[in-house]
CSV table of C-alpha atoms in Angstrom, one decimal:
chain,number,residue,atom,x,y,z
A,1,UNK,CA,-13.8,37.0,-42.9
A,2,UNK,CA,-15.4,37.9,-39.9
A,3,UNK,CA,-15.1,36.4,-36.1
A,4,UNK,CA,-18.5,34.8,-36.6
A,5,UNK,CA,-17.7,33.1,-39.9
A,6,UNK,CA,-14.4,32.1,-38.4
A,7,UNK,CA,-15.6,30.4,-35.3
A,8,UNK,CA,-17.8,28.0,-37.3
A,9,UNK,CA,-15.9,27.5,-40.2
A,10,UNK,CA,-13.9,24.4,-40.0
A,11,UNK,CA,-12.1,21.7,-42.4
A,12,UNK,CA,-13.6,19.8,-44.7
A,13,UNK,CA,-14.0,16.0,-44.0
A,14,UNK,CA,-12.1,14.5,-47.1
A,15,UNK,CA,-8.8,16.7,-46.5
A,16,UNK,CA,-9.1,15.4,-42.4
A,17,UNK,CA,-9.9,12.0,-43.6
A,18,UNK,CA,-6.5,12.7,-46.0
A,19,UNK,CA,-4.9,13.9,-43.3
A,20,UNK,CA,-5.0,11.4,-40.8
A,21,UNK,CA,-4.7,8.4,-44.0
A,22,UNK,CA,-1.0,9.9,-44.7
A,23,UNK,CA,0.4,10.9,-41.1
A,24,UNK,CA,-1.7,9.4,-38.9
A,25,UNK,CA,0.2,6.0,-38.2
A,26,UNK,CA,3.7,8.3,-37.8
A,27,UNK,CA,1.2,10.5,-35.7
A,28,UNK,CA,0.3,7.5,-33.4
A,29,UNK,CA,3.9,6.1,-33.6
A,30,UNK,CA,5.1,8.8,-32.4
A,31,UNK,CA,2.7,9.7,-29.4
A,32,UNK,CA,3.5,6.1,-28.4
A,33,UNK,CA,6.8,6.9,-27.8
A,34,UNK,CA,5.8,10.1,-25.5
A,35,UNK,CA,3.0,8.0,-23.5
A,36,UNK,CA,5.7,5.3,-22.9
A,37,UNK,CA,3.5,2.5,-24.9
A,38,UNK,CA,0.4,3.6,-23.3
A,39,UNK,CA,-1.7,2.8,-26.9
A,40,UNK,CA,-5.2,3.8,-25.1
A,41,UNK,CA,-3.3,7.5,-24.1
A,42,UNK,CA,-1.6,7.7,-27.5
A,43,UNK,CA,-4.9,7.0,-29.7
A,44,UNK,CA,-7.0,9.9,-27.5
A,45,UNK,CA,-3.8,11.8,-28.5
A,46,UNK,CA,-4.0,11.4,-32.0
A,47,UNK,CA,-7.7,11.7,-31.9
A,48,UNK,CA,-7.5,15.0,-29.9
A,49,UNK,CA,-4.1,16.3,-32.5
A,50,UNK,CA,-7.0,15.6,-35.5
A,51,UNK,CA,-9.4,17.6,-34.0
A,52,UNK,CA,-7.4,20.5,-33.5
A,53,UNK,CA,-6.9,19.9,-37.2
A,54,UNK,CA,-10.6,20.2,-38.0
A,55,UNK,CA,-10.9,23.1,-35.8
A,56,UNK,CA,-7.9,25.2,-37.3
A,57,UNK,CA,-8.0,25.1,-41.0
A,58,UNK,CA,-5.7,28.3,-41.2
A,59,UNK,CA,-2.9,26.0,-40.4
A,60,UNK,CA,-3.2,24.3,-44.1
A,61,UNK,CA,-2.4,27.6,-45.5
A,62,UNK,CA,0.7,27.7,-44.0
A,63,UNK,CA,4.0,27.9,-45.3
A,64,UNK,CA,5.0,24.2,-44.7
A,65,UNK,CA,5.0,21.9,-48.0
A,66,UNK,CA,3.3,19.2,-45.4
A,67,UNK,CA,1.6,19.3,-42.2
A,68,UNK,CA,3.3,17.0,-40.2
A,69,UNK,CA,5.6,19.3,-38.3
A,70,UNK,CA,2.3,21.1,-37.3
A,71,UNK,CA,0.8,17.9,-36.1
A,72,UNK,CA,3.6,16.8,-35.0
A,73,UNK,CA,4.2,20.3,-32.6
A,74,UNK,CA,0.5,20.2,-31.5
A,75,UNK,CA,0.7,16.5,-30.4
A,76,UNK,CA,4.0,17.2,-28.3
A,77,UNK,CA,1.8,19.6,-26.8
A,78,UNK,CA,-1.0,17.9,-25.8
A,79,UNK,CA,0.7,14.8,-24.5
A,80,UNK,CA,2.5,17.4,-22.6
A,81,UNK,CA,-0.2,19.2,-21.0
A,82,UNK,CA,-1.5,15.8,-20.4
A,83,UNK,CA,1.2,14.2,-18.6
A,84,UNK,CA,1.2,17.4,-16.3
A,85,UNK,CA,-2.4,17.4,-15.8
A,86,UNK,CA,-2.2,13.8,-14.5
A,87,UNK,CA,1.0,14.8,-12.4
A,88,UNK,CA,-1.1,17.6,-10.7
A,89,UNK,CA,-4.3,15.4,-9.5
A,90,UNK,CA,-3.5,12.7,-7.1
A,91,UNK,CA,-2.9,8.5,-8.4
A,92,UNK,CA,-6.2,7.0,-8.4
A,93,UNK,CA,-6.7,3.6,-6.4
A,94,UNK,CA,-8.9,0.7,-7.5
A,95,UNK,CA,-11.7,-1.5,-5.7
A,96,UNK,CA,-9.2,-3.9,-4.9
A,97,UNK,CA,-6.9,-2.0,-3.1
A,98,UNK,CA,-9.7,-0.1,-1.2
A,99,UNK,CA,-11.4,-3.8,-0.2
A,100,UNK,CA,-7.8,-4.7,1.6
A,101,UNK,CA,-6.7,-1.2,3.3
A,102,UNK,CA,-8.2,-1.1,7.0
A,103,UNK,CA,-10.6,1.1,7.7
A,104,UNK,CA,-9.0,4.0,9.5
A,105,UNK,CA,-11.9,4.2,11.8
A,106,UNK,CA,-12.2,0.7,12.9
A,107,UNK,CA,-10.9,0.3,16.1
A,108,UNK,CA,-10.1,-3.6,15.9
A,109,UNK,CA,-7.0,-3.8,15.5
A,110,UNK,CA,-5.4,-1.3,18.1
A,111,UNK,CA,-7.8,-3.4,20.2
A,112,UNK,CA,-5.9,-6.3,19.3
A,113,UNK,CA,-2.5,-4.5,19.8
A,114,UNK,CA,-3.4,-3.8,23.0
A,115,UNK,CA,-4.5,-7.1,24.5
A,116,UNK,CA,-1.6,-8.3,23.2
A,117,UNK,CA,0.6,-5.6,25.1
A,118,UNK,CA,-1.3,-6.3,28.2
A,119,UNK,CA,-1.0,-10.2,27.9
A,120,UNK,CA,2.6,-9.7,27.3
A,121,UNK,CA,3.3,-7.5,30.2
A,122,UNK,CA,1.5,-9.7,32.5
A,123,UNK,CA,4.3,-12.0,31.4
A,124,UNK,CA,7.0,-10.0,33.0
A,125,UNK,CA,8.0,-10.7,36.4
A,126,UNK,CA,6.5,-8.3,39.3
A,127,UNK,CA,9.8,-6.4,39.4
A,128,UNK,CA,10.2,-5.6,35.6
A,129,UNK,CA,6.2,-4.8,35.1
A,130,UNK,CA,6.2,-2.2,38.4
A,131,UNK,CA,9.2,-0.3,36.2
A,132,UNK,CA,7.2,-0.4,32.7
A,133,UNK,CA,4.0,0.7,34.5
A,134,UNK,CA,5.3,3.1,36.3
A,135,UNK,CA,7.7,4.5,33.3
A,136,UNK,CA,5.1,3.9,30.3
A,137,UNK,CA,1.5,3.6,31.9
A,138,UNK,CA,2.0,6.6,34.3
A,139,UNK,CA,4.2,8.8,32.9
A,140,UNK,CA,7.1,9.0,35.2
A,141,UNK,CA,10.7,10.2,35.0
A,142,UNK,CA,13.1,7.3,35.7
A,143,UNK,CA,14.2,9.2,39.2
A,144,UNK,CA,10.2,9.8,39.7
A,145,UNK,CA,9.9,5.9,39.6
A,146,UNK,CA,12.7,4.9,41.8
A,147,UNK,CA,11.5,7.2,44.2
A,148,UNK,CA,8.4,5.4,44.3
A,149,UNK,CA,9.9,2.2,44.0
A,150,UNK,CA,12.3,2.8,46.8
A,151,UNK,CA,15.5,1.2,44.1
A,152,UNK,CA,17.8,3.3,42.7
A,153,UNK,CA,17.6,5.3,39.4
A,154,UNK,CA,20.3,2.7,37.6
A,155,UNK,CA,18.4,-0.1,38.5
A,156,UNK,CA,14.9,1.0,37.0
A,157,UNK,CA,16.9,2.2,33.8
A,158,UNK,CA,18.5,-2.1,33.8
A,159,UNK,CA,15.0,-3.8,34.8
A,160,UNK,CA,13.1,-1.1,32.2
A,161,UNK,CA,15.7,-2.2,29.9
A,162,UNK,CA,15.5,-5.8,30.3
A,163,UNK,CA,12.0,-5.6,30.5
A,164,UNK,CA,11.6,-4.2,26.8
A,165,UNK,CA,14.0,-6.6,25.4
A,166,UNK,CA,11.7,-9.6,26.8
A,167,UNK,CA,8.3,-7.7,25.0
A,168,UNK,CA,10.4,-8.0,21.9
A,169,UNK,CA,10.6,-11.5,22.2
A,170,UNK,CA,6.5,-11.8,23.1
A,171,UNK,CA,5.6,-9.3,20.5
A,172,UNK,CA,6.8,-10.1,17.0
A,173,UNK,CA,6.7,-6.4,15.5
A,174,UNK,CA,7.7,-4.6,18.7
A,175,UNK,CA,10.5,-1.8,17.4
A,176,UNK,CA,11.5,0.3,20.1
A,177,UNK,CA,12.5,3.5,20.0
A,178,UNK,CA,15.9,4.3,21.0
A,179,UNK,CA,17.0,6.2,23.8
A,180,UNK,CA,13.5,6.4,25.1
A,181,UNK,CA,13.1,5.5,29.0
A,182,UNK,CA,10.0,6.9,30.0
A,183,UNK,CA,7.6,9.4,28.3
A,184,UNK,CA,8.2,13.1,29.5
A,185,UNK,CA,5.7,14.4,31.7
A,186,UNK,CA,3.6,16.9,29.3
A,187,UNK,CA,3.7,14.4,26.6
A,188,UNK,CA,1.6,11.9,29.7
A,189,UNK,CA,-0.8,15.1,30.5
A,190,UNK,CA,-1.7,15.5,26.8
């Protein structure tokens, strides 16, 4: 036989329609149990297992008395390759979680945030907001800050601290970080 006649030939439709009649509900059984109930995934399985069929009638010359084990191998293997190639490509998202995920680019609610912060440090008393402003709006080192404020290092490390535990109580998701007094100096330039 030559490569031409091979590449067309192909099985006949009565020994495919055979075919799937006797394994085809063990076939689908089966691939149900590999696609975890997924019946959709399973039926493209078995669809795509009697195709290979059709296209490889060489395999019912073999030496098995039935063709299930071949069906059965080539079905492992394509719900194989098909779990990977799902595994490879990132989870797709529907409309409905797209329609309620802000918009990355919209500058509303950082707006929000921040009118919020402001409204809430305005709600300090003049002592605690001169630390946080000094500290978190301009960038200073706690020593940098007493300087300016004429009080000592200790006390600008109390009011700072007070201070933040008071926007916890105005703001209702304010976390902050710990051990952070005041933003280093290159990290204000930047």
């Amino acid at each position: 036989m030559t490569t031409a006649t091979k590449a067309t030939t192909t099985t006949d439709e009565r020994t495919l329609e055979e075919l799937q009649r006797e394994h085809g509900p063990a076939l689908l059984s089966f691939l149900l149990g590999l696609t975890y109930g997924d019946r959709q995934r399973a039926e493209d399985l078995v669809q795509e297992t009697l195709v290979r069929a059709w296209l490889h009638p060489e395999a019912f010359s073999g030496a098995y008395a039935s063709m299930r084990p071949w069906l059965f191998t080539v079905a492992r293997r394509l719900a194989i390759d098909a779990r990977r190639s799902r595994l490879a490509r990132p989870a797709e998202i529907g409309d409905g979680v797209l329609a309620v995920t802000p918009d990355p680019w919209d500058a509303t609610e950082s707006a929000e945030a921040a009118l919020d912060v402001r409204a809430a440090v305005r709600g300090l008393s003049p002592e605690h907001r001169a630390v946080l402003v000094r500290l978190y709006f301009h960038g200073l080192t706690v020593s940098e800050a007493a300087d300016d404020l004429g009080i000592p290092a200790g006390t600008v490390k109390s009011r700072s601290h007070y201070a933040l535990r008071q926007l916890g109580r105005s703001l209702p998701d304010y976390r902050p970080r710990r051990g952070v007094i005041a933003r280093p100096r290159a990290a204000a330039a930047q």
